[in-house]
Each structure stands twice: as C-alpha cells, then as structure tokens.
PDB file of C-alpha atoms in Angstrom:
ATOM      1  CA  UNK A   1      52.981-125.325-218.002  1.00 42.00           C
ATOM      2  CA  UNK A   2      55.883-127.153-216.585  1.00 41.00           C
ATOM      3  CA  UNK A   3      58.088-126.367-220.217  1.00 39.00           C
ATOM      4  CA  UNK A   4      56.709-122.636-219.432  1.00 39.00           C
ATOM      5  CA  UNK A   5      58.317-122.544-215.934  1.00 38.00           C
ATOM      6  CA  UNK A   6      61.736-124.308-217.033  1.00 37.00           C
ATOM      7  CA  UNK A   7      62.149-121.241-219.955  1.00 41.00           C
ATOM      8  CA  UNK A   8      61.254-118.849-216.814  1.00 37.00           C
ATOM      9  CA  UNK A   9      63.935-119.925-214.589  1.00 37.00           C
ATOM     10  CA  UNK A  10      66.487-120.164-217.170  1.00 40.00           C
ATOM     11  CA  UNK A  11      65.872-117.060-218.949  1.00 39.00           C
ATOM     12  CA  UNK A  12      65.893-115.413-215.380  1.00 41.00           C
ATOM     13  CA  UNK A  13      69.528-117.420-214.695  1.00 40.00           C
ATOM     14  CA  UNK A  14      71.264-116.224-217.718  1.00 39.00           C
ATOM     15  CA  UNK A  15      70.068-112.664-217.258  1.00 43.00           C
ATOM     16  CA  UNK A  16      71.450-112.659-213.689  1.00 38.00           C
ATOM     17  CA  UNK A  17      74.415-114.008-215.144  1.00 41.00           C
ATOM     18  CA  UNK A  18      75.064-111.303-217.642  1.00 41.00           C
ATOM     19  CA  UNK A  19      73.962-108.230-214.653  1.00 41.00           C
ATOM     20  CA  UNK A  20      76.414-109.497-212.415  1.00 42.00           C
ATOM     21  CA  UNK A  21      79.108-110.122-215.799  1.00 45.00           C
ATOM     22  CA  UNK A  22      78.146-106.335-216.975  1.00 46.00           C
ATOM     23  CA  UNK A  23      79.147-104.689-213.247  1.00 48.00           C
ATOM     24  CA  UNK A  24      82.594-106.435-212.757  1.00 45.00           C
ATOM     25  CA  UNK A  25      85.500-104.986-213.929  1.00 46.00           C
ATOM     26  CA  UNK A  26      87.089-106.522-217.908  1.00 45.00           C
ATOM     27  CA  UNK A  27      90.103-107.526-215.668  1.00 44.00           C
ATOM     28  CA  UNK A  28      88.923-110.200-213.482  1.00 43.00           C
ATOM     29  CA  UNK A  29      86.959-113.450-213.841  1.00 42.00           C
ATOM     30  CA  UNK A  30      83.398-113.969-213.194  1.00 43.00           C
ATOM     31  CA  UNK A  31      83.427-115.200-209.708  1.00 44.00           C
ATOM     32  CA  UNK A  32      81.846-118.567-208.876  1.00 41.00           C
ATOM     33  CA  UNK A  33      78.208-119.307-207.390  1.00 45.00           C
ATOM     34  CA  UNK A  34      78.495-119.944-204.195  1.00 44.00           C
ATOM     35  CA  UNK A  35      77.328-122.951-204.014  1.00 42.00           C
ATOM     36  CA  UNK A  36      80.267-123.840-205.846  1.00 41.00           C
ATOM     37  CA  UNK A  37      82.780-122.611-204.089  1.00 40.00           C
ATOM     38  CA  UNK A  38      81.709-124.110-201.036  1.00 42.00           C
ATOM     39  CA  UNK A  39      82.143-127.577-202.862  1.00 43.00           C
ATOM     40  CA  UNK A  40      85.853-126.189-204.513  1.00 43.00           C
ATOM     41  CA  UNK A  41      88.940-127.881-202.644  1.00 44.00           C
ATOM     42  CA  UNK A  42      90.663-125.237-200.665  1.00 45.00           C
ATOM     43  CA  UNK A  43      94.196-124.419-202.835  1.00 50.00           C
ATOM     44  CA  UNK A  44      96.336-124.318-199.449  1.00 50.00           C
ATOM     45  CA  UNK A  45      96.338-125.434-195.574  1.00 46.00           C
ATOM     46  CA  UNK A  46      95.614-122.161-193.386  1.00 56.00           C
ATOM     47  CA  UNK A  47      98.140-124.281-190.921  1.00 55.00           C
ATOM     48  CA  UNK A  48     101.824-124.019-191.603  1.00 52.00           C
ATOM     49  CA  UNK A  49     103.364-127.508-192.594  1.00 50.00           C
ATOM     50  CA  UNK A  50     105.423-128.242-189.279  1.00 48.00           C
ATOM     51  CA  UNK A  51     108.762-128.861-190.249  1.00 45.00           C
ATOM     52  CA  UNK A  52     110.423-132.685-189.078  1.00 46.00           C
ATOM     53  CA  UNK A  53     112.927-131.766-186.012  1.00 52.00           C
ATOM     54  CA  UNK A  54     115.416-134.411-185.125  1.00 52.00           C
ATOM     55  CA  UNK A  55     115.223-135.614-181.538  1.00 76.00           C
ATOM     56  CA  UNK A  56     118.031-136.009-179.715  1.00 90.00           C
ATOM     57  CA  UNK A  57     120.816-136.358-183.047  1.00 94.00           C
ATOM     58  CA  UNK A  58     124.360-137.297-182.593  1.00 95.00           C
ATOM     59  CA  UNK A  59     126.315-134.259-182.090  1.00 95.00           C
ATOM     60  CA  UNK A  60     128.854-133.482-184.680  1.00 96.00           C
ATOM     61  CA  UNK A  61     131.667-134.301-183.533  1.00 96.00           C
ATOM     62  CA  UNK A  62     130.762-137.995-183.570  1.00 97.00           C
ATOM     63  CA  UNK A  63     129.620-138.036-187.470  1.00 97.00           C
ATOM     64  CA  UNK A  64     131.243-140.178-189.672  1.00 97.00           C
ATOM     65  CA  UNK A  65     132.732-143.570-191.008  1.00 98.00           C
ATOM     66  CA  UNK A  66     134.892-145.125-188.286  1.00 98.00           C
ATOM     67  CA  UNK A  67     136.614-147.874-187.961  1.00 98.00           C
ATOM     68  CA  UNK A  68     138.114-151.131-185.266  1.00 97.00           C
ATOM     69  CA  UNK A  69     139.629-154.553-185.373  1.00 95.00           C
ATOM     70  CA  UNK A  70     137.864-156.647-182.407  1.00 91.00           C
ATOM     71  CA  UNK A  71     139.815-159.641-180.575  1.00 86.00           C
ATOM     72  CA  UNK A  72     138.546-162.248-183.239  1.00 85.00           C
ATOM     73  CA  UNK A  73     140.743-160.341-186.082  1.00 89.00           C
ATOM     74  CA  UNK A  74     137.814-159.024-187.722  1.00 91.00           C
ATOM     75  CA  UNK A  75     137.052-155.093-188.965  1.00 95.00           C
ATOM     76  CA  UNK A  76     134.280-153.769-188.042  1.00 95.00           C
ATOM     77  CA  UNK A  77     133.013-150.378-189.210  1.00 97.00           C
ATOM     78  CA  UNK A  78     130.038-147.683-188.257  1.00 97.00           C
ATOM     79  CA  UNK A  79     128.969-144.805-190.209  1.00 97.00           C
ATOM     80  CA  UNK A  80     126.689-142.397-187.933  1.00 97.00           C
ATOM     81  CA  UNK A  81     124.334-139.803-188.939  1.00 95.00           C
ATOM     82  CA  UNK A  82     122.280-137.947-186.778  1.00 95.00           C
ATOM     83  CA  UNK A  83     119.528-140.137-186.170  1.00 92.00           C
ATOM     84  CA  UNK A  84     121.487-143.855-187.043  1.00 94.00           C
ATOM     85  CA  UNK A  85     124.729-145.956-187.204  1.00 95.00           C
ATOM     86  CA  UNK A  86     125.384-148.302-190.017  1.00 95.00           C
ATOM     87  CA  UNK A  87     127.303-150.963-189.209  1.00 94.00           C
ATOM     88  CA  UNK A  88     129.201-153.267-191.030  1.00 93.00           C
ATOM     89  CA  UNK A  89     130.835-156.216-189.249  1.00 87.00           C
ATOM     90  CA  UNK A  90     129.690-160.164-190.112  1.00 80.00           C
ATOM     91  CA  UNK A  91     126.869-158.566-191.316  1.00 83.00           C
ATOM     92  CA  UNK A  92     125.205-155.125-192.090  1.00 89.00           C
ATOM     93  CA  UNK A  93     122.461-153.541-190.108  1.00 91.00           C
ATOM     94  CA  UNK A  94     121.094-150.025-189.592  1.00 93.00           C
ATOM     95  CA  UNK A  95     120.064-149.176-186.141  1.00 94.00           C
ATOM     96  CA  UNK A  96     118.567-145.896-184.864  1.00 94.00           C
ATOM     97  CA  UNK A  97     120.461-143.505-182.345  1.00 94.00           C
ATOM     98  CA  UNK A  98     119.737-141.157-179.835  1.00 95.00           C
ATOM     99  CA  UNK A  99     122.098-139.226-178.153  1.00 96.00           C
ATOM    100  CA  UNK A 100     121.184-137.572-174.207  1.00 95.00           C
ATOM    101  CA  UNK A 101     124.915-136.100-173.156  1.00 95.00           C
ATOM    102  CA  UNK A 102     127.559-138.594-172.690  1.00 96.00           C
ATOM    103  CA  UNK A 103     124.593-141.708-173.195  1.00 96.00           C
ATOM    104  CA  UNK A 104     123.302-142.704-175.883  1.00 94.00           C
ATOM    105  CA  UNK A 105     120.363-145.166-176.982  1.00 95.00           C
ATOM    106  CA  UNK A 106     120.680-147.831-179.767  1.00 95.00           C
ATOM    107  CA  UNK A 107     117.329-148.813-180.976  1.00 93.00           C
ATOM    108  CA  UNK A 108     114.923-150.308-184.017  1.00 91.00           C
ATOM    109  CA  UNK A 109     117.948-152.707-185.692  1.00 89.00           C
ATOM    110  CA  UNK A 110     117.132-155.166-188.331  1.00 85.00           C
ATOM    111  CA  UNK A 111     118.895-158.126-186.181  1.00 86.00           C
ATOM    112  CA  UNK A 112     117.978-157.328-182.492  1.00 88.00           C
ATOM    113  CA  UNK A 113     115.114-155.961-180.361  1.00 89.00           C
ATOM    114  CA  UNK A 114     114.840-153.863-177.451  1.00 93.00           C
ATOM    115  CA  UNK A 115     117.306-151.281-176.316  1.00 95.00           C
ATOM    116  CA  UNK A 116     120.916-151.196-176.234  1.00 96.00           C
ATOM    117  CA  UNK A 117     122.078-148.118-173.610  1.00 97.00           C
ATOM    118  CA  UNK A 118     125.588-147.023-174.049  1.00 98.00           C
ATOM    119  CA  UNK A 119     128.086-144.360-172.809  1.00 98.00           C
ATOM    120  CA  UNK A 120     130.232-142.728-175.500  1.00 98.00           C
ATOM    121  CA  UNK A 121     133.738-140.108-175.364  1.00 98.00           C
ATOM    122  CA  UNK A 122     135.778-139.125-177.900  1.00 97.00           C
ATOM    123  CA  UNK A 123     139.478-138.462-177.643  1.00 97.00           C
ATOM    124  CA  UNK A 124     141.390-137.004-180.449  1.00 96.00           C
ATOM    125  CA  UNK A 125     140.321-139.915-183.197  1.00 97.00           C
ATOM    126  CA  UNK A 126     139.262-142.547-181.210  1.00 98.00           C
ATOM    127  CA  UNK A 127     135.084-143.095-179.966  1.00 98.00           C
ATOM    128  CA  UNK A 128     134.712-145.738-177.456  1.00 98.00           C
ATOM    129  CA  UNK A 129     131.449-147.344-176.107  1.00 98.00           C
ATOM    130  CA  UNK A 130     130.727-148.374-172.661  1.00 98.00           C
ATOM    131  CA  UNK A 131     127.815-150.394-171.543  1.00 97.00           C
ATOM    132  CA  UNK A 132     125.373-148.447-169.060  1.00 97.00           C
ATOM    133  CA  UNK A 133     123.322-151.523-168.600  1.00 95.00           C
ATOM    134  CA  UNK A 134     123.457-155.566-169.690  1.00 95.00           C
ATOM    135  CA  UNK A 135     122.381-155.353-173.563  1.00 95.00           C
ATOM    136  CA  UNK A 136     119.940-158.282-174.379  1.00 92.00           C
ATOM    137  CA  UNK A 137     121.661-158.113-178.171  1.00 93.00           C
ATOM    138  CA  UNK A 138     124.427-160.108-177.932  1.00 92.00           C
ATOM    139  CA  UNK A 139     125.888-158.642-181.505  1.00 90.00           C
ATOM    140  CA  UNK A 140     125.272-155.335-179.996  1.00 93.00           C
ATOM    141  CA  UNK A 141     126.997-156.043-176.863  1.00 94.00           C
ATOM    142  CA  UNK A 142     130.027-157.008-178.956  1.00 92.00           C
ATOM    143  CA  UNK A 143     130.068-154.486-181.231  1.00 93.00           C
ATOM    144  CA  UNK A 144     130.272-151.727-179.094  1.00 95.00           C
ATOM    145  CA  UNK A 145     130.293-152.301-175.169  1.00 96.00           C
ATOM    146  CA  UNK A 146     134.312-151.713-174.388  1.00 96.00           C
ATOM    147  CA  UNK A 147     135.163-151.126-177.849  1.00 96.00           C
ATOM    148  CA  UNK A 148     136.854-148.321-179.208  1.00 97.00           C
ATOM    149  CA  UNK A 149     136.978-146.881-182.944  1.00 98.00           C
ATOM    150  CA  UNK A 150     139.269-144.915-184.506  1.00 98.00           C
ATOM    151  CA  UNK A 151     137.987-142.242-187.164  1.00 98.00           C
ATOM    152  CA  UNK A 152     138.112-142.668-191.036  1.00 97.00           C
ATOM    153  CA  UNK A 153     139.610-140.033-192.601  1.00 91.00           C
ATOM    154  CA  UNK A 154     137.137-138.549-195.325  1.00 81.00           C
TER     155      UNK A 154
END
C-alpha cells in the first residue's frame, strides 16, 4: 500500500509538471516551485548601495606635496589628500585630517594619540599652521604649530 501511494503522488507530480510546462510559452523557462524560490538568494539589494561621502576633506587648494626646513636644519615634508597628511620628517606617519574653515583637526597617527587642533592660511605658495590649543603630541606640535611650508611644484 505504502509503494501504491508513493507511484500516486509522483505520477500526479510529473503530470502537474508537464500541464503547467504545456501552457507556458516555448520562450521562457519553467518557473520554480515556490517553495523554492522562497529559499533562492535574492540576485540584488532593493536598497541602493549608499555611496562613501568624505567628511569634512581638505579643500583643494591645500592638496599636495609641500615642503619646510625647521630650526634644527632638517626637511620636513607633507603630502595631503582629502581625508590625510603624510608626513615625512625623522620619521614617516600618516595621520587623518579634517578640515572646518580656517581649523583643521589632526587625528588617528601611527606615533601619537588624541587630537591635534590647528589653524591653517595659504598665501601664494606658502601653508602655515597655527596651534588653536596646547597639542599633547609633542612631534605634532613641532611639525606644524608656527611652521610654514612652501608648495612642491608637481
């Protein structure tokens, strides 16, 4: 009986298989039970993918490799993108950068913690740094707070 009810079922599968194969059109592909598409991984997100917006960048104008010699006799050099300075002086570090206006915010360096708040201008080809508040990174601090770089030409 149970062999008898197994051949029943799938006999009546198959031929609801080939009905709903006979009324769709040559063109497209049988579509799937649904019970199987409710288990299929959707193809794409209904939700746009938000795009990464920079907060705060450097404004153009101060993009670029430049340049100083400090007191001690030593070069020291920054590169800044929009969101970080490289600098290269006894050693190399990247730090991140935000710019509000005239201020700007040096942050998340290799070699120091915390905060370092500055004020920047440009004049012709020469960006200078002045301290808004006591920087607890000493390197920092003398790196940038009264110093002024002149622009690398590309």
């Amino acid at each position: 009986m149970r062999l008898h009810m197994l051949g029943l079922l799938a006999v009546t599968a198959l031929s609801l298989a080939a009905c709903a194969q006979a009324g769709a059109p040559a063109t497209t592909a049988p579509s799937m039970p649904a019970a199987a598409s409710a288990l299929a991984a959707p193809t794409a997100s209904p939700l746009p993918t938000p795009v990464p917006t920079l907060l705060n960048p450097a404004p153009p104008e101060m993009l670029g490799k430049w340049m100083t010699e400090f007191a001690e006799g030593d070069i020291g050099t920054i590169t800044i993108s929009p969101t970080g300075i490289r600098i290269k002086r006894f050693a190399s570090a990247d730090v991140r950068l935000e710019v509000f206006g005239d201020e700007l915010v040096l942050s998340h360096s290799q070699l120091c913690t915390g905060e370092g708040r500055y004020r920047w201008s440009i004049e012709g080809d020469e960006l200078r740094f002045d301290s808004i508040e006591p920087d607890a990174c000493d390197g920092r601090a003398k790196t940038f707070n009264g110093v002024t770089f002149t622009r690398v030409p590309a």
